[in-house]
Coordinates of C-alpha atoms and ligand atoms in Angstrom, one line a residue:
M1 CA 40.2 47.6 67.7
A2 CA 41.9 50.5 69.5
G3 CA 40.1 51.7 72.6
A4 CA 37.4 49.0 72.7
G5 CA 39.0 47.4 75.7
R6 CA 37.0 48.4 78.7
D7 CA 38.0 44.9 80.0
R8 CA 41.6 46.2 80.6
V9 CA 41.8 46.7 84.3
P10 CA 42.6 50.4 84.9
L11 CA 46.0 50.9 86.5
I12 CA 46.9 54.0 88.6
V13 CA 50.6 54.4 89.3
G14 CA 52.2 57.0 91.6
N15 CA 55.7 57.9 90.7
W16 CA 57.3 59.4 93.8
K17 CA 60.6 60.2 92.0
M18 CA 63.2 61.3 94.6
F19 CA 60.8 62.1 97.4
K20 CA 59.9 60.4 100.7
T21 CA 62.0 58.5 103.2
S22 CA 61.2 54.9 103.8
A23 CA 59.2 55.7 106.9
E24 CA 57.3 58.5 105.1
G25 CA 56.5 56.1 102.3
A26 CA 55.3 53.3 104.5
R27 CA 53.0 55.6 106.4
F28 CA 51.6 57.0 103.2
I29 CA 50.9 53.5 101.9
S30 CA 49.1 52.5 105.1
D31 CA 47.0 55.6 105.0
L32 CA 46.3 55.2 101.3
A33 CA 45.2 51.6 101.9
D34 CA 42.9 52.6 104.7
Q35 CA 41.3 55.3 102.6
I36 CA 40.7 53.3 99.4
G37 CA 39.8 50.0 101.0
R38 CA 39.4 46.9 98.8
L39 CA 39.4 47.5 95.1
D40 CA 38.5 45.0 92.5
D41 CA 37.9 47.1 89.5
R42 CA 41.3 48.9 89.3
E43 CA 44.9 48.4 90.3
V44 CA 47.0 50.8 92.3
M45 CA 50.8 50.9 92.4
V46 CA 53.2 53.3 94.0
A47 CA 56.9 53.6 93.0
P48 CA 59.1 54.9 95.8
P49 CA 62.9 55.4 95.5
F50 CA 64.9 52.2 95.9
T51 CA 65.6 52.9 99.5
G52 CA 61.9 52.9 100.4
L53 CA 61.0 49.7 98.6
Y54 CA 61.5 47.3 101.5
E55 CA 59.3 49.2 103.9
A56 CA 56.8 50.0 101.2
V57 CA 56.3 46.3 100.3
R58 CA 55.7 45.5 104.0
A59 CA 53.2 48.3 104.4
A60 CA 51.4 47.2 101.2
E61 CA 51.1 43.6 102.2
G62 CA 47.4 42.4 102.3
T63 CA 46.2 45.7 100.9
S64 CA 45.0 46.8 97.4
V65 CA 48.3 48.7 96.9
S66 CA 51.3 47.2 95.2
V67 CA 54.8 48.5 94.8
A68 CA 56.9 49.3 91.8
A69 CA 60.5 50.5 91.3
Q70 CA 61.4 53.5 89.3
D71 CA 64.1 51.8 87.3
V72 CA 65.8 48.4 86.9
F73 CA 69.0 47.2 85.4
W74 CA 69.0 44.4 82.8
E75 CA 71.9 42.1 84.1
W76 CA 71.1 39.6 86.8
E77 CA 74.2 40.3 88.9
G78 CA 77.8 41.4 88.4
A79 CA 80.2 44.3 88.7
Y80 CA 77.7 47.1 88.0
T81 CA 78.1 49.6 90.8
G82 CA 74.9 51.3 91.7
E83 CA 72.6 49.1 89.8
V84 CA 69.7 46.9 90.9
S85 CA 68.5 43.8 89.0
S86 CA 64.9 42.7 88.3
G87 CA 65.5 39.5 90.3
M88 CA 66.5 41.6 93.4
L89 CA 63.4 43.6 93.1
A90 CA 61.2 40.6 92.7
D91 CA 62.9 39.0 95.7
L92 CA 61.8 42.0 97.8
G93 CA 58.2 41.6 96.7
V94 CA 58.2 44.5 94.2
R95 CA 55.7 43.9 91.4
G96 CA 56.7 46.2 88.6
S97 CA 59.1 48.9 87.4
I98 CA 58.9 52.1 85.6
I99 CA 61.3 51.9 82.7
G100 CA 62.6 54.7 80.4
H101 CA 61.0 57.6 82.2
S102 CA 61.8 60.8 80.3
E103 CA 63.8 62.1 83.2
R104 CA 66.1 59.1 82.9
R105 CA 66.3 59.5 79.2
S106 CA 67.2 63.2 79.4
Y107 CA 69.3 63.4 82.6
F108 CA 70.9 59.9 82.5
G109 CA 71.3 59.2 78.8
E110 CA 68.9 56.2 78.6
T111 CA 68.6 55.0 75.1
D112 CA 65.8 53.0 73.4
E113 CA 68.2 50.1 73.3
W114 CA 68.6 50.2 77.1
V115 CA 64.9 50.5 77.6
A116 CA 64.4 47.4 75.5
K117 CA 66.8 45.4 77.6
K118 CA 65.2 46.6 80.8
V119 CA 61.7 45.7 79.6
W120 CA 63.0 42.3 78.7
A121 CA 64.7 41.9 82.1
G122 CA 61.6 42.9 84.0
L123 CA 59.4 40.4 82.1
E124 CA 61.9 37.6 82.7
R125 CA 61.6 38.0 86.5
G126 CA 57.8 38.5 86.5
L127 CA 57.8 42.3 87.0
L128 CA 55.3 44.5 85.2
P129 CA 57.3 46.8 83.0
I130 CA 55.7 50.3 82.8
M131 CA 57.6 51.5 79.7
C132 CA 57.4 55.3 79.2
V133 CA 57.3 57.0 75.9
G134 CA 56.6 60.6 74.8
E135 CA 57.7 63.4 72.6
T136 CA 59.4 66.7 73.6
E137 CA 57.8 70.1 73.0
D138 CA 60.2 70.7 70.1
E139 CA 59.4 67.3 68.5
R140 CA 55.6 68.1 68.8
E141 CA 56.1 71.5 67.3
A142 CA 58.1 70.0 64.4
G143 CA 55.2 67.5 63.7
L144 CA 57.3 64.6 64.8
T145 CA 55.1 63.2 67.5
E146 CA 54.0 60.1 65.7
E147 CA 57.4 59.3 64.4
V148 CA 59.0 59.6 67.9
L149 CA 56.3 57.4 69.5
A150 CA 56.6 54.8 66.7
R151 CA 60.4 54.6 67.2
Q152 CA 60.2 54.5 71.0
V153 CA 57.5 51.8 71.0
S154 CA 59.0 49.5 68.3
A155 CA 62.5 49.8 69.7
G156 CA 61.4 49.4 73.4
L157 CA 59.4 46.3 72.6
S158 CA 62.0 44.8 70.3
S159 CA 63.0 42.1 72.8
V160 CA 59.5 41.2 73.9
R161 CA 58.0 37.9 72.8
A162 CA 54.4 38.3 71.7
A163 CA 53.4 35.7 74.3
D164 CA 54.7 38.1 77.1
G165 CA 53.2 41.2 75.6
G166 CA 50.1 41.1 77.7
R167 CA 52.2 41.5 80.9
L168 CA 53.4 45.0 80.2
A169 CA 52.1 48.5 80.4
I170 CA 53.1 51.6 78.5
A171 CA 52.8 55.1 79.7
Y172 CA 52.4 57.9 77.2
E173 CA 54.0 60.9 78.8
P174 CA 54.5 64.0 76.6
V175 CA 57.6 65.5 78.0
W176 CA 56.1 69.0 77.8
A177 CA 53.4 68.0 80.2
I178 CA 55.5 66.5 82.9
G179 CA 55.7 68.6 86.1
T180 CA 54.6 71.7 84.1
G181 CA 50.9 71.9 84.9
K182 CA 50.3 71.8 81.1
T183 CA 48.2 68.6 80.7
A184 CA 47.5 67.3 77.3
T185 CA 43.8 67.6 76.6
P186 CA 42.1 64.2 76.8
E187 CA 41.6 64.3 73.0
T188 CA 45.4 64.9 72.4
A189 CA 46.3 62.2 74.9
G190 CA 43.7 59.8 73.4
K191 CA 45.0 60.4 69.9
A192 CA 48.6 59.8 70.8
I193 CA 47.6 56.7 72.8
A194 CA 45.7 55.3 69.8
H195 CA 48.9 55.8 67.8
V196 CA 50.9 54.0 70.5
R197 CA 48.4 51.1 70.4
R198 CA 48.6 50.8 66.6
E199 CA 52.4 50.7 66.9
V200 CA 52.2 47.9 69.5
G201 CA 50.0 46.1 67.0
E202 CA 52.6 46.5 64.3
T203 CA 55.4 45.2 66.6
L204 CA 53.6 42.4 68.6
G205 CA 50.3 41.8 66.8
D206 CA 46.7 43.1 67.3
D207 CA 45.9 40.7 70.2
I208 CA 48.7 42.2 72.3
A209 CA 47.8 45.7 71.3
E210 CA 44.3 45.0 72.6
A211 CA 45.6 43.6 75.9
V212 CA 48.3 46.0 76.8
R213 CA 47.4 48.8 79.2
I214 CA 48.4 52.2 78.0
L215 CA 48.5 55.0 80.6
Y216 CA 48.6 58.7 80.3
G217 CA 51.1 60.7 82.4
G218 CA 51.9 64.4 82.7
S219 CA 50.3 66.8 85.2
V220 CA 47.5 64.4 86.1
G221 CA 45.6 65.7 89.1
P222 CA 42.2 65.4 90.9
F223 CA 40.9 68.1 88.5
N224 CA 41.4 66.2 85.3
I225 CA 41.4 62.6 86.2
D226 CA 37.8 61.9 85.4
E227 CA 37.9 63.4 82.0
L228 CA 41.2 61.6 81.1
M229 CA 39.8 58.3 82.2
A230 CA 36.6 58.9 80.2
Q231 CA 38.7 59.0 77.0
P232 CA 38.5 55.7 75.1
G233 CA 41.8 53.9 75.1
I234 CA 43.3 55.6 78.2
D235 CA 43.7 52.6 80.6
G236 CA 45.1 54.5 83.6
V237 CA 47.6 57.2 84.6
L238 CA 51.1 57.6 85.8
V239 CA 51.1 60.4 88.3
G240 CA 54.1 62.4 89.6
G241 CA 53.5 65.4 91.8
A242 CA 49.9 64.7 92.7
S243 CA 50.9 61.2 94.0
L244 CA 52.9 62.7 96.8
Q245 CA 49.8 64.1 98.6
L246 CA 47.5 61.6 100.1
G247 CA 44.2 63.5 99.4
S248 CA 45.0 64.2 95.8
F249 CA 46.2 60.6 95.1
V250 CA 43.2 59.1 96.8
R251 CA 40.9 61.2 94.6
I252 CA 42.8 60.1 91.5
V253 CA 42.5 56.4 92.5
Q254 CA 38.8 57.0 93.0
F255 CA 38.3 58.3 89.5
E256 CA 34.8 57.8 88.0
R257 CA 34.1 56.9 84.5
P258 CA 30.8 58.0 82.9
Ligands
PGA1 P1 53.8 64.9 86.9 O1 54.8 63.7 86.6 O2 52.5 64.2 87.2 O3 54.3 65.6 88.1 O4 53.7 65.8 85.7 C1 54.5 62.6 85.8 C2 55.7 61.7 85.7 O5 56.8 62.2 85.6 O6 55.5 60.5 85.6

């Protein structure tokens, strides 16, 4: 089953992290939309910081670009200083959210349990959760990659009903490849992604495993996008650094598959 699904619509997500003011983000989206035109065989999302979401959604209206957040909290409202709920994001016109990025796991102490609650909260309000998983360099060297991925996937999806499983995406981002220029080879990425897909199957069933889009992330750029997208089972990419420059992101969006 794994990797047969060329009917999964490729998804390209730009993670801007803590870059771009709202005016810069809106300008970028307008320019991006002009350059890529109408797309019907792939989806494009950009994830600005919270402060840029409102203007980003306005700039993206009527274009082939949609807007995601970089994080979301699981409660609907309440005394949670600094947090933003999935309902608030949906109300703005935001369509998805990155959840459990490795920077949030390592700098802000996010746990698998929190990730599970955020995935659930995103689904409940109609956002596309883009759940990030991935091993550190030490874990890979210790031969723990498969174990770590299995734990992150099964825990992160533990609150998802099988019926909702088709409305989420997973990003496999080996931590050692993020922002380092060290990309996983397409074969290494493909192998890890096949493992992630098997684990989705164990947790939510084979139909969901076949439907869920699994992206690769970690030093994706114009130079490696085509070979990554040629790998069976890689349904898209989550792009950090190279999503900040218009030219390189346009090239990534315009990937070609053999
Ligand atoms: P990078 O970041 O493309 O700069 O490696 C990817 C990510 O953190 O999502």
